[in-house]
Amino acid sequence: MYKLATEKLPELLQCWSQGATVYVPQKVGEVTLFRPFKGQGDLALGEGNTLEPPKDLFFPRTEKLYDYWASGKEARLEPVELHPDRAVLVGVRSCDARSFLLLDQVFLTRGYVDEFYKKRRENTAVVALACTQAAPTCFCTSFGIDPGRAEGVDVQMWPVPGGYLLEALTPRGEEMLKQASGLLAPAEGEKIPAPAQPSLQVELEGLVEKLQKMFDHPYWGELSRKCLGCAICTYLCPTCHCFDIDCETIETSGYRFRCWDTCLFAHYTLMAGGRNPRPTRKERLRNRLLHKLQYFVERYGQFACVGCGRCLELCPVNVDITKVIRDVKEVSL
Amino acid sequence: MADVATGNPLVPMPARIVKIVEETPDTKTFYISTDQGKPFTPKPGQCVMLSLLDVGEGMFSVTSQGPDHLEIAIRKVGVLTTALHEAEVGQVVGIRGPYGNGFPVEEMKGKDMLFIAGGIGLAPVRSVINYCIEHREDYGHLWIIYGARTPTDLCFKEDLFNNWPKVENCRVDVTVDRADEKWTGPVGFVPPFVEQLKPSPENRIAIVCGPPIMIKLVLETLAKLGYNDEQIITTLEMRMKCGIGKCGRCNLGSKYICLDGPVFTFAQLKLLPSEY
Ligand code: SF4
Ligand code: SF4
Ligand code: FES
């Protein structure tokens, strides 16, 4: 365990910037976002969750797959060769760290490996920052997440008076601390601070079993009446992973790309010929919630919600997944 | 294969349309081949992502294959399929796959087979009919019941009226919703036609493909005839993008049709949300 003095933080980020791009929460106007560290900037390491989750580091909102040329009967394509720069993601919260493990399940297992995701993921070191203060919308502990210690990260940091404690959890993390050894002091007698204790809690016992019986329940119709279908909840959700594949052609050349998509949009399941198995917001919002709380559990054995609270906070009409969980437990079948 | 060369399973390999067969006024079968021959060898019932690079990609079932080509029957319904219908022999296309589970040809061994299809629904079924014919000794009696709107809408006429009836221990019954002046065969929808023919459920597996409403009514008919849910197999259709269970698009409950389907027994379907 090592200690870094608060004023040495920029130097630490500078040090890790050698041969890599460091992404760290920074103030951008009114909000906090992960942005590349450029030597200065308004670091916002201690101020709760970023507005957007950092998933776009591994799964960019748009990503080119290949270029093509097509003219008459002839056509050819040139795949994009991805060689992502090394990256260090600093200040990730335990909830978002769990989301990476869930995205790994989607992109790296079940028969096919998503090469672009894999390369970006492998090239990125993750440094977590423990939470000592929960926002009113945080409920990560309900999913067995420890705000004080993230899973699957290279380095864990804790905020302490006058600085940060750092502990390496992987060989890559050890390498990073060695690289920064000039800035770090052994942490003698320092105590790891108590983790945040979110007051918001949900009870998950029996939830999946109840939802399995509720597909046709009128609850979804009632719930979706206020939903605008804006999809803010999916774009800001660290575990939402749906994407579209489309192309852009200008005269005889173009490229095919993928981009984030959401099951809340009407065209998502609209088939050629006009049939749509999820014709209204009821079916679409139900799909999003069941995907988080039932389908993902059935498929991968874990909930696809990490309790980050972003959708609770930012849904313009207050569709609140914690309330949904409470409601579901109460509705009669 | 493209995903070996590039590491990216979403990148297709280039191939060409080497032959086009006009099945009906709105359906054509495209023969697809690469310079190295057949792109890959799908199992009966598996699907492929076929693209016109500058137009779009779509998931289609492979209706048959030869030693060096795949056959894909495509009905004109949207932008991509219209563009494909305008394409000529020699056109370069992109292809990736094969995707999905395919029909359970192992579990079907030793059974009598009943194939019920409507319209373009014969395309996926044809792959498994041909498979059963190629492995004739592994399967019992083959019974094909097929219907389309009019005689001109019947797909794969050569197979229906010439090839399949010649196969040993194989029966073909064809109906049309509306006859024309030349049609002398049965007239009527598929579900009552099946009810009339009364294929017994004894040691038989039924594969049912077609428009959703036909499937629904045929399932009711089969239940009436004494078929249980494990004996009935169907295929599902859903909008698809990745084909590999990542993009989230084609989920039915916790299953992805592209990866875990498109073939399901009716018993499996009953455990999934009725959202198809
Ligand atoms: S953010 Fe709220 S209103 Fe918008 S789609 Fe999600 S649940 Fe509906
Ligand atoms: S569903 Fe809401 S609370 Fe759960 S991980 Fe997604 S954005 Fe966070
Ligand atoms: S098409 Fe992407 S998950 Fe099935």
XYZ file of C-alpha atoms and ligand atoms in Angstrom:
629
model
C 0.000 0.000 0.000
C 1.282 3.434 -0.990
C 0.275 6.996 -0.355
C 0.100 9.850 -2.829
C -0.126 13.432 -1.591
C -3.089 15.327 -3.073
C -0.900 17.899 -4.808
C 1.052 15.128 -6.557
C -2.052 13.809 -8.358
C -1.383 15.715 -11.620
C 2.185 14.398 -11.578
C 0.913 10.855 -11.145
C -1.427 11.285 -14.104
C 1.434 12.809 -16.065
C 3.607 9.853 -15.229
C 0.968 7.343 -16.377
C 0.525 9.413 -19.538
C 3.869 8.162 -20.801
C 2.971 5.850 -23.652
C -0.728 5.910 -22.781
C -3.714 8.212 -22.745
C -5.024 8.814 -19.247
C -8.761 9.324 -18.891
C -9.906 10.953 -15.699
C -13.125 12.637 -14.533
C -13.006 16.346 -15.308
C -15.426 19.208 -15.091
C -16.812 19.980 -18.511
C -19.178 22.925 -18.155
C -21.731 21.884 -15.606
C -21.037 18.183 -15.672
C -18.323 15.658 -14.903
C -17.048 13.374 -17.637
C -14.109 11.071 -18.279
C -11.805 13.075 -20.554
C -8.198 12.629 -21.667
C -5.779 14.213 -19.206
C -3.868 17.009 -20.919
C -1.648 18.282 -18.117
C -4.200 20.582 -16.575
C -7.992 20.738 -16.687
C -10.448 20.740 -13.888
C -9.929 17.343 -12.269
C -13.056 16.072 -10.540
C -11.840 12.897 -8.978
C -13.688 13.057 -5.722
C -17.089 14.202 -6.824
C -19.381 11.241 -7.259
C -20.178 9.517 -10.493
C -19.539 10.953 -13.922
C -22.604 11.913 -15.946
C -21.733 9.346 -18.601
C -20.317 5.963 -17.741
C -16.853 5.201 -19.123
C -18.041 2.278 -21.280
C -17.326 4.195 -24.485
C -13.613 3.631 -23.903
C -14.197 -0.022 -24.825
C -17.385 0.316 -26.799
C -17.333 3.691 -28.601
C -20.627 5.262 -29.540
C -19.722 4.853 -33.195
C -17.025 2.675 -34.600
C -16.083 1.972 -38.186
C -15.900 -1.712 -39.146
C -14.699 -1.532 -42.734
C -14.450 0.647 -45.813
C -15.936 -0.453 -49.096
C -16.000 0.465 -52.733
C -18.920 -0.578 -54.908
C -19.582 0.177 -58.538
C -21.772 -1.849 -60.862
C -21.259 -5.505 -60.121
C -17.865 -5.012 -58.533
C -17.264 -4.317 -54.880
C -14.496 -4.795 -52.366
C -13.919 -4.057 -48.751
C -11.054 -3.206 -46.466
C -11.478 -4.121 -42.779
C -10.404 -1.589 -40.194
C -7.283 -2.809 -38.423
C -7.637 -1.660 -34.864
C -4.499 -0.904 -32.882
C -5.832 1.094 -29.977
C -3.433 3.234 -27.973
C -2.750 2.144 -24.460
C -5.069 3.843 -22.040
C -5.357 4.283 -18.296
C -8.778 4.918 -16.868
C -8.447 6.636 -13.495
C -11.187 7.231 -10.955
C -13.613 4.461 -11.871
C -16.230 3.731 -9.200
C -17.022 0.217 -8.041
C -20.377 0.288 -9.842
C -18.839 1.141 -13.202
C -16.046 -1.369 -12.592
C -18.675 -4.098 -12.199
C -20.279 -2.942 -15.437
C -17.050 -3.768 -17.286
C -17.262 -7.350 -16.054
C -20.862 -7.540 -17.274
C -19.915 -6.126 -20.675
C -17.092 -8.694 -20.796
C -19.737 -11.397 -20.520
C -21.576 -9.978 -23.514
C -18.651 -9.171 -25.768
C -16.174 -11.896 -24.877
C -18.215 -15.037 -24.182
C -20.900 -17.285 -25.665
C -19.144 -18.417 -28.800
C -17.994 -15.155 -30.341
C -15.374 -12.646 -29.275
C -15.837 -9.018 -30.213
C -12.287 -8.227 -31.315
C -12.558 -4.461 -31.135
C -13.919 -4.540 -27.604
C -11.312 -7.087 -26.590
C -8.395 -5.057 -27.923
C -9.566 -1.864 -26.270
C -10.269 -3.639 -23.026
C -6.874 -5.325 -22.963
C -5.123 -2.072 -23.737
C -6.749 -0.194 -20.902
C -5.605 -0.265 -17.307
C -8.326 0.525 -14.793
C -7.676 2.466 -11.612
C -10.644 2.509 -9.263
C -11.414 5.153 -6.694
C -13.314 4.071 -3.611
C -16.533 5.864 -2.710
C -16.795 7.142 0.830
C -19.938 9.160 0.247
C -23.004 7.787 -1.525
C -25.334 9.898 -3.640
C -29.034 9.619 -2.784
C -29.516 7.646 -6.003
C -26.747 5.088 -5.347
C -27.766 1.505 -4.581
C -24.753 -0.531 -5.680
C -24.542 -2.501 -2.441
C -27.857 -4.149 -3.277
C -26.004 -5.933 -6.083
C -23.213 -7.065 -3.800
C -20.896 -4.317 -4.983
C -18.484 -2.919 -2.408
C -18.145 0.850 -2.898
C -14.826 0.633 -1.067
C -13.201 -1.997 -3.270
C -13.822 -2.524 -6.987
C -13.734 -5.855 -8.797
C -11.461 -6.624 -11.734
C -9.343 -3.465 -11.609
C -5.577 -2.994 -11.735
C -5.195 -0.430 -8.985
C -7.537 0.559 -6.158
C -7.344 4.069 -4.735
C -8.903 5.386 -1.550
C -9.302 9.045 -0.639
C -7.704 9.870 2.742
C -6.940 13.174 4.428
C -4.124 14.831 2.500
C -4.080 12.395 -0.402
C -4.858 8.919 -1.664
C -3.929 5.394 -0.750
C -3.070 3.100 -3.651
C -2.920 -0.643 -3.851
C -1.987 -2.703 -6.908
C -4.259 -5.662 -7.562
C -2.763 -7.066 -10.774
C 0.764 -7.374 -12.235
C -0.095 -4.470 -14.540
C -1.135 -2.447 -11.502
C 2.153 -3.261 -9.781
C 3.994 -2.115 -12.877
C 2.080 1.174 -12.779
C 2.919 1.800 -9.143
C 6.558 0.994 -9.842
C 6.500 3.463 -12.717
C 5.218 6.126 -10.295
C 7.379 5.085 -7.347
C 9.079 8.515 -7.186
C 5.723 10.080 -6.310
C 4.538 7.487 -3.834
C 5.435 6.945 -0.213
C 4.862 3.737 1.708
C 1.592 4.087 3.579
C 2.601 3.408 7.164
C -0.215 3.111 9.635
C -2.752 4.649 7.240
C -6.270 3.338 7.581
C -8.441 2.518 4.607
C -11.488 4.773 4.923
C -14.904 3.272 5.545
C -16.823 2.689 2.338
C -19.923 4.678 1.451
C -23.176 3.295 2.776
C -25.927 3.956 0.264
C -29.206 4.446 2.072
C -31.142 3.391 -1.022
C -31.531 -0.383 -1.070
C -33.498 -2.840 -3.130
C -34.477 -6.349 -2.192
C -33.609 -8.768 -4.998
C -34.620 -12.013 -3.342
C -37.319 -13.657 -5.451
C -37.319 -10.827 -8.014
C -36.388 -12.932 -11.048
C -38.970 -15.587 -10.191
C -41.663 -12.950 -9.821
C -40.753 -11.232 -13.082
C -40.844 -14.554 -14.903
C -44.547 -14.670 -14.110
C -45.222 -11.031 -14.932
C -44.597 -10.721 -18.648
C -48.269 -10.148 -19.418
C -49.033 -8.136 -16.297
C -50.860 -4.808 -16.758
C -48.133 -3.193 -14.622
C -45.939 -2.611 -17.687
C -48.681 -0.738 -19.458
C -49.228 1.543 -16.488
C -45.511 2.123 -15.963
C -44.848 2.977 -19.587
C -47.606 5.575 -19.827
C -45.226 8.270 -18.641
C -42.153 7.035 -20.525
C -41.177 9.361 -23.366
C -39.093 6.801 -25.194
C -36.180 9.244 -25.102
C -33.677 6.485 -24.212
C -31.639 8.699 -21.890
C -31.736 5.783 -19.478
C -30.016 3.461 -21.924
C -27.445 5.878 -23.283
C -26.316 6.693 -19.755
C -26.465 3.162 -18.442
C -23.063 1.539 -17.944
C -24.363 -1.928 -18.816
C -26.540 -1.191 -21.863
C -24.703 -2.656 -24.837
C -27.107 -2.696 -27.778
C -25.791 -1.492 -31.082
C -26.900 -0.917 -34.619
C -24.909 -1.630 -37.769
C -25.388 0.726 -40.673
C -23.494 2.164 -43.598
C -22.748 5.493 -45.139
C -22.293 5.534 -48.897
C -21.124 8.502 -50.921
C -21.217 7.729 -54.619
C -19.121 4.590 -55.007
C -17.412 4.368 -51.645
C -18.400 4.250 -48.042
C -17.997 2.505 -44.781
C -19.995 0.265 -42.470
C -20.045 1.175 -38.818
C -21.754 0.223 -35.619
C -23.216 2.689 -33.182
C -25.069 2.600 -29.887
C -28.715 1.777 -30.180
C -31.503 1.216 -27.734
C -34.417 -1.143 -27.374
C -36.539 1.887 -26.448
C -36.641 3.140 -30.024
C -39.524 2.027 -32.222
C -37.407 1.088 -35.238
C -35.214 -1.193 -33.135
C -37.252 -4.310 -33.801
C -39.121 -3.055 -36.869
C -38.769 -5.670 -39.590
C -38.620 -5.254 -43.341
C -42.225 -5.574 -44.408
C -43.501 -3.618 -41.402
C -43.964 -6.177 -38.634
C -42.814 -5.027 -35.190
C -42.876 -7.461 -32.262
C -42.526 -4.527 -29.833
C -44.944 -2.034 -31.288
C -45.452 0.309 -28.313
C -43.508 1.822 -25.433
C -45.035 -0.741 -23.148
C -43.208 -3.621 -24.827
C -40.038 -1.578 -25.190
C -39.742 -0.303 -21.617
C -40.664 -3.770 -20.372
C -37.848 -5.194 -22.454
C -35.296 -2.787 -21.013
C -36.288 -3.505 -17.442
C -36.613 -7.255 -17.910
C -33.257 -7.334 -19.660
C -31.636 -5.732 -16.608
C -33.527 -7.664 -13.975
C -34.463 -11.023 -15.487
C -33.086 -11.900 -18.927
C -29.464 -11.036 -18.131
C -29.667 -13.039 -14.926
C -31.053 -16.014 -16.846
C -28.352 -15.767 -19.477
C -25.259 -14.701 -17.553
C -26.132 -15.315 -13.926
C -25.906 -11.675 -12.846
C -28.127 -8.617 -12.792
C -27.386 -6.116 -15.559
C -27.852 -3.189 -13.211
C -25.026 -1.974 -11.003
C -27.021 0.537 -9.004
C -25.142 3.550 -10.356
C -28.295 5.639 -10.125
C -27.823 7.464 -13.434
C -31.199 6.502 -14.879
C -32.999 7.406 -11.663
C -31.404 10.780 -11.623
C -31.731 11.658 -15.284
C -34.985 10.166 -16.549
C -37.049 13.267 -17.320
C -40.247 11.670 -16.024
C -38.872 9.745 -13.061
C -39.076 6.185 -14.195
C -37.150 4.753 -11.272
C -35.776 1.223 -11.494
C -35.642 0.924 -7.697
C -39.319 1.763 -7.528
C -39.982 -0.772 -10.287
C -38.226 -3.417 -8.203
C -40.304 -2.498 -5.159
C -43.525 -2.399 -7.206
C -42.830 -5.768 -8.789
C -42.456 -7.354 -5.400
C -45.830 -5.985 -4.402
C -48.104 -6.374 -7.416
C -50.458 -9.302 -7.251
C -50.324 -11.802 -10.053
C -12.664 -16.985 -43.578
C -13.056 -13.303 -42.924
C -13.093 -13.552 -39.167
C -9.819 -15.457 -39.173
C -8.129 -12.992 -41.483
C -9.389 -9.846 -39.811
C -10.283 -11.016 -36.341
C -13.595 -9.221 -36.632
C -16.666 -11.439 -36.866
C -18.743 -8.496 -38.119
C -16.715 -8.198 -41.316
C -18.111 -10.260 -44.213
C -16.146 -12.059 -46.865
C -16.649 -11.050 -50.472
C -18.593 -13.495 -52.628
C -20.506 -13.420 -55.888
C -23.985 -14.171 -57.092
C -23.278 -16.953 -59.593
C -26.840 -17.863 -60.563
C -30.332 -16.453 -60.022
C -33.521 -18.528 -60.188
C -36.842 -16.765 -60.358
C -39.138 -18.761 -58.060
C -42.219 -16.543 -58.023
C -42.956 -12.962 -59.037
C -41.538 -11.749 -55.708
C -39.031 -14.441 -54.750
C -35.660 -15.303 -56.250
C -33.062 -17.847 -55.245
C -29.498 -16.564 -55.315
C -26.587 -18.939 -55.701
C -23.593 -17.563 -53.796
C -20.006 -18.620 -54.238
C -16.533 -17.229 -53.539
C -13.382 -17.560 -55.620
C -12.434 -20.402 -53.267
C -15.807 -22.129 -53.709
C -18.469 -22.431 -51.049
C -18.115 -19.679 -48.397
C -18.756 -22.191 -45.579
C -20.953 -25.209 -44.918
C -24.087 -24.348 -42.933
C -26.166 -26.944 -41.147
C -29.798 -27.215 -42.304
C -31.753 -24.291 -40.864
C -28.757 -22.038 -40.251
C -28.694 -18.470 -41.512
C -26.251 -16.052 -43.078
C -25.789 -12.296 -43.135
C -25.842 -11.298 -46.755
C -25.012 -7.781 -47.865
C -24.833 -5.515 -50.824
C -21.957 -3.516 -49.437
C -23.337 -0.091 -50.310
C -26.955 -0.889 -49.427
C -27.242 -3.006 -46.312
C -27.040 -6.355 -44.601
C -29.790 -8.814 -43.830
C -30.188 -12.224 -42.240
C -31.481 -14.988 -44.508
C -31.857 -18.708 -44.126
C -29.840 -20.921 -46.425
C -32.330 -22.950 -48.414
C -29.882 -25.414 -49.925
C -26.250 -25.864 -50.858
C -24.116 -27.573 -53.447
C -20.460 -28.588 -53.293
C -19.347 -25.059 -54.181
C -22.276 -22.734 -53.574
C -24.998 -21.720 -51.135
C -28.616 -21.115 -52.179
C -30.523 -18.312 -50.542
C -34.172 -17.650 -51.406
C -35.182 -14.042 -50.891
C -38.557 -12.390 -51.065
C -38.729 -8.753 -52.061
C -39.967 -6.860 -48.985
C -37.651 -3.958 -48.208
C -34.770 -1.824 -49.404
C -32.054 -4.484 -49.346
C -34.161 -7.258 -50.824
C -35.390 -4.954 -53.594
C -31.802 -4.059 -54.444
C -30.882 -7.745 -54.420
C -33.741 -8.493 -56.781
C -32.305 -5.914 -59.160
C -28.810 -7.443 -58.982
C -27.478 -9.593 -61.792
C -25.282 -12.650 -61.990
C -21.708 -11.655 -61.193
C -22.666 -9.125 -58.529
C -20.258 -9.013 -55.600
C -21.942 -9.441 -52.232
C -20.690 -9.756 -48.662
C -21.489 -12.851 -46.652
C -20.810 -13.874 -43.055
C -21.941 -16.771 -40.927
C -23.216 -19.404 -40.665
C -25.353 -18.382 -37.709
C -27.791 -20.051 -35.377
C -28.537 -23.543 -34.176
C -30.118 -25.205 -37.207
C -32.577 -28.095 -37.133
C -31.912 -30.931 -34.662
C -31.104 -33.456 -37.381
C -29.539 -35.854 -34.857
C -32.599 -35.961 -32.593
C -34.790 -36.401 -35.662
C -33.057 -39.648 -36.685
C -35.349 -42.657 -36.968
C -38.483 -40.497 -37.046
C -41.111 -39.958 -39.692
C -40.950 -36.332 -40.744
C -43.767 -33.924 -41.465
C -42.852 -30.620 -43.107
C -45.502 -27.918 -43.180
C -44.696 -24.641 -44.895
C -46.429 -21.597 -46.275
C -45.054 -19.178 -48.871
C -41.378 -18.301 -48.480
C -41.440 -20.384 -45.272
C -40.493 -23.303 -47.486
C -36.989 -21.810 -47.841
C -35.610 -22.860 -44.437
C -37.598 -26.112 -44.515
C -36.150 -27.049 -47.891
C -32.666 -27.201 -46.351
C -33.767 -29.880 -43.916
C -35.933 -31.717 -46.466
C -32.910 -32.000 -48.737
C -30.787 -33.081 -45.802
C -33.235 -35.873 -44.969
C -33.235 -36.930 -48.617
C -29.430 -36.993 -48.700
C -29.412 -39.081 -45.520
C -32.447 -41.061 -46.579
C -31.668 -44.173 -44.497
C -31.607 -42.120 -41.260
C -35.190 -40.926 -41.511
C -38.571 -42.598 -41.947
C -41.434 -41.379 -44.088
C -41.161 -37.797 -45.398
C -44.379 -35.833 -45.811
C -44.337 -32.336 -47.232
C -47.419 -30.145 -46.961
C -47.059 -26.789 -48.627
C -49.282 -23.883 -49.531
C -49.039 -20.476 -51.168
C -51.480 -17.750 -52.118
C -51.759 -18.693 -55.795
C -50.097 -21.255 -58.079
C -47.614 -18.622 -59.293
C -46.581 -17.966 -55.656
C -45.421 -21.549 -55.126
C -41.647 -21.616 -54.514
C -39.310 -24.409 -55.621
C -41.791 -25.908 -58.105
C -39.151 -28.233 -59.559
C -38.691 -29.834 -56.120
C -42.407 -29.861 -55.286
C -43.669 -31.426 -58.484
C -40.677 -33.258 -59.845
C -37.840 -34.054 -57.461
C -39.451 -34.716 -54.120
C -42.389 -36.868 -55.299
C -39.800 -39.222 -56.836
C -38.018 -39.776 -53.547
C -38.745 -43.140 -51.995
C -41.297 -43.092 -49.177
C -41.986 -39.406 -49.610
C -45.323 -37.664 -50.086
C -45.957 -34.101 -51.237
C -49.281 -32.282 -50.851
C -49.633 -28.781 -52.235
C -52.507 -26.365 -51.807
C -53.180 -22.797 -52.917
C -55.403 -20.173 -51.321
C -56.770 -19.155 -54.708
C -56.604 -21.282 -57.861
C -56.057 -20.020 -61.386
C -57.561 -21.542 -64.523
C -54.754 -24.121 -64.859
C -54.677 -25.314 -61.238
C -56.334 -28.684 -60.672
C -54.979 -29.404 -57.204
C -56.436 -28.678 -53.759
C -57.568 -25.173 -52.871
C -57.634 -23.780 -49.329
C -55.466 -22.528 -46.497
C -52.724 -24.676 -45.024
C -54.177 -25.245 -41.512
C -57.507 -26.816 -42.640
C -55.588 -28.699 -45.346
C -53.434 -30.273 -42.641
C -56.525 -31.109 -40.617
C -58.023 -32.822 -43.625
C -54.863 -34.841 -44.357
C -54.609 -35.951 -40.700
C -50.930 -36.861 -40.459
C -50.768 -39.068 -37.401
C -48.477 -37.981 -34.558
C -47.131 -41.528 -34.216
C -43.275 -41.420 -34.102
C -43.349 -38.185 -36.083
C -41.696 -34.789 -35.878
C -43.390 -31.818 -37.481
C -41.433 -28.828 -38.782
C -43.622 -25.793 -39.356
C -42.530 -22.578 -41.107
C -44.460 -19.750 -42.640
C -46.270 -16.518 -41.863
C -46.887 -16.072 -38.099
C -50.647 -16.463 -38.451
C -50.260 -19.721 -40.382
C -47.859 -21.063 -37.755
C -50.302 -20.197 -35.006
C -53.224 -21.970 -36.688
C -51.158 -24.980 -37.724
C -49.994 -25.391 -34.136
C -53.621 -25.490 -33.027
C -54.404 -28.043 -35.712
C -51.473 -30.252 -34.741
C -52.482 -30.087 -31.095
C -55.938 -31.261 -32.139
C -54.372 -34.152 -34.051
C -52.568 -35.218 -30.879
C -49.082 -33.782 -31.393
C -47.298 -32.749 -28.224
C -45.155 -29.624 -27.940
C -41.842 -31.502 -28.144
C -42.824 -32.983 -31.518
C -43.274 -29.604 -33.179
C -40.388 -27.502 -34.418
C -40.542 -24.038 -35.906
C -38.230 -21.175 -36.815
C -38.514 -17.579 -35.676
C -37.746 -14.360 -37.426
C -36.606 -11.163 -35.793
C -34.749 -8.097 -36.962
C -31.026 -8.786 -36.731
C -27.817 -6.819 -36.941
C -24.826 -8.619 -35.468
C -25.905 -12.248 -35.835
C -23.670 -13.261 -32.933
C -25.647 -12.470 -29.789
C -23.990 -9.141 -28.979
C -26.040 -6.285 -30.394
C -29.076 -7.202 -28.321
C -31.493 -6.744 -31.182
C -33.134 -10.113 -31.610
C -33.837 -11.167 -28.058
C -36.839 -13.179 -27.094
C -36.622 -13.153 -23.330
C -33.114 -14.249 -22.477
C -32.554 -16.001 -25.813
C -31.064 -14.446 -28.898
C -32.745 -15.744 -32.030
C -29.545 -15.256 -34.041
C -27.487 -17.436 -31.734
C -29.839 -19.681 -29.744
C -32.391 -19.928 -32.580
C -33.829 -19.612 -35.110
C -35.032 -23.177 -34.545
C -37.123 -23.892 -31.457
C -39.443 -26.666 -30.428
C -42.905 -25.483 -29.518
C -42.160 -26.693 -25.988
C -39.155 -24.335 -25.810
C -41.193 -21.466 -27.213
C -43.829 -21.879 -24.563
C -41.197 -21.083 -21.927
C -40.314 -17.802 -23.640
C -42.266 -14.552 -23.704
C -44.811 -14.482 -26.524
C -43.155 -11.492 -28.137
C -42.705 -12.621 -31.741
S -35.108 7.967 -19.552
Fe -37.174 7.684 -18.711
S -38.541 8.617 -20.245
Fe -36.551 8.295 -21.255
S -36.779 6.256 -22.213
Fe -35.806 5.917 -20.192
S -37.559 5.463 -18.849
Fe -38.435 6.402 -20.708
S -30.203 0.542 -14.912
Fe -29.903 2.631 -14.105
S -29.050 2.336 -12.043
Fe -28.861 0.375 -13.114
S -26.791 0.421 -13.987
Fe -28.187 1.205 -15.594
S -28.191 3.442 -15.324
Fe -27.298 2.542 -13.457
S -28.670 -9.974 -34.174
Fe -27.409 -9.064 -32.614
S -28.028 -10.201 -30.867
Fe -29.045 -11.238 -32.468
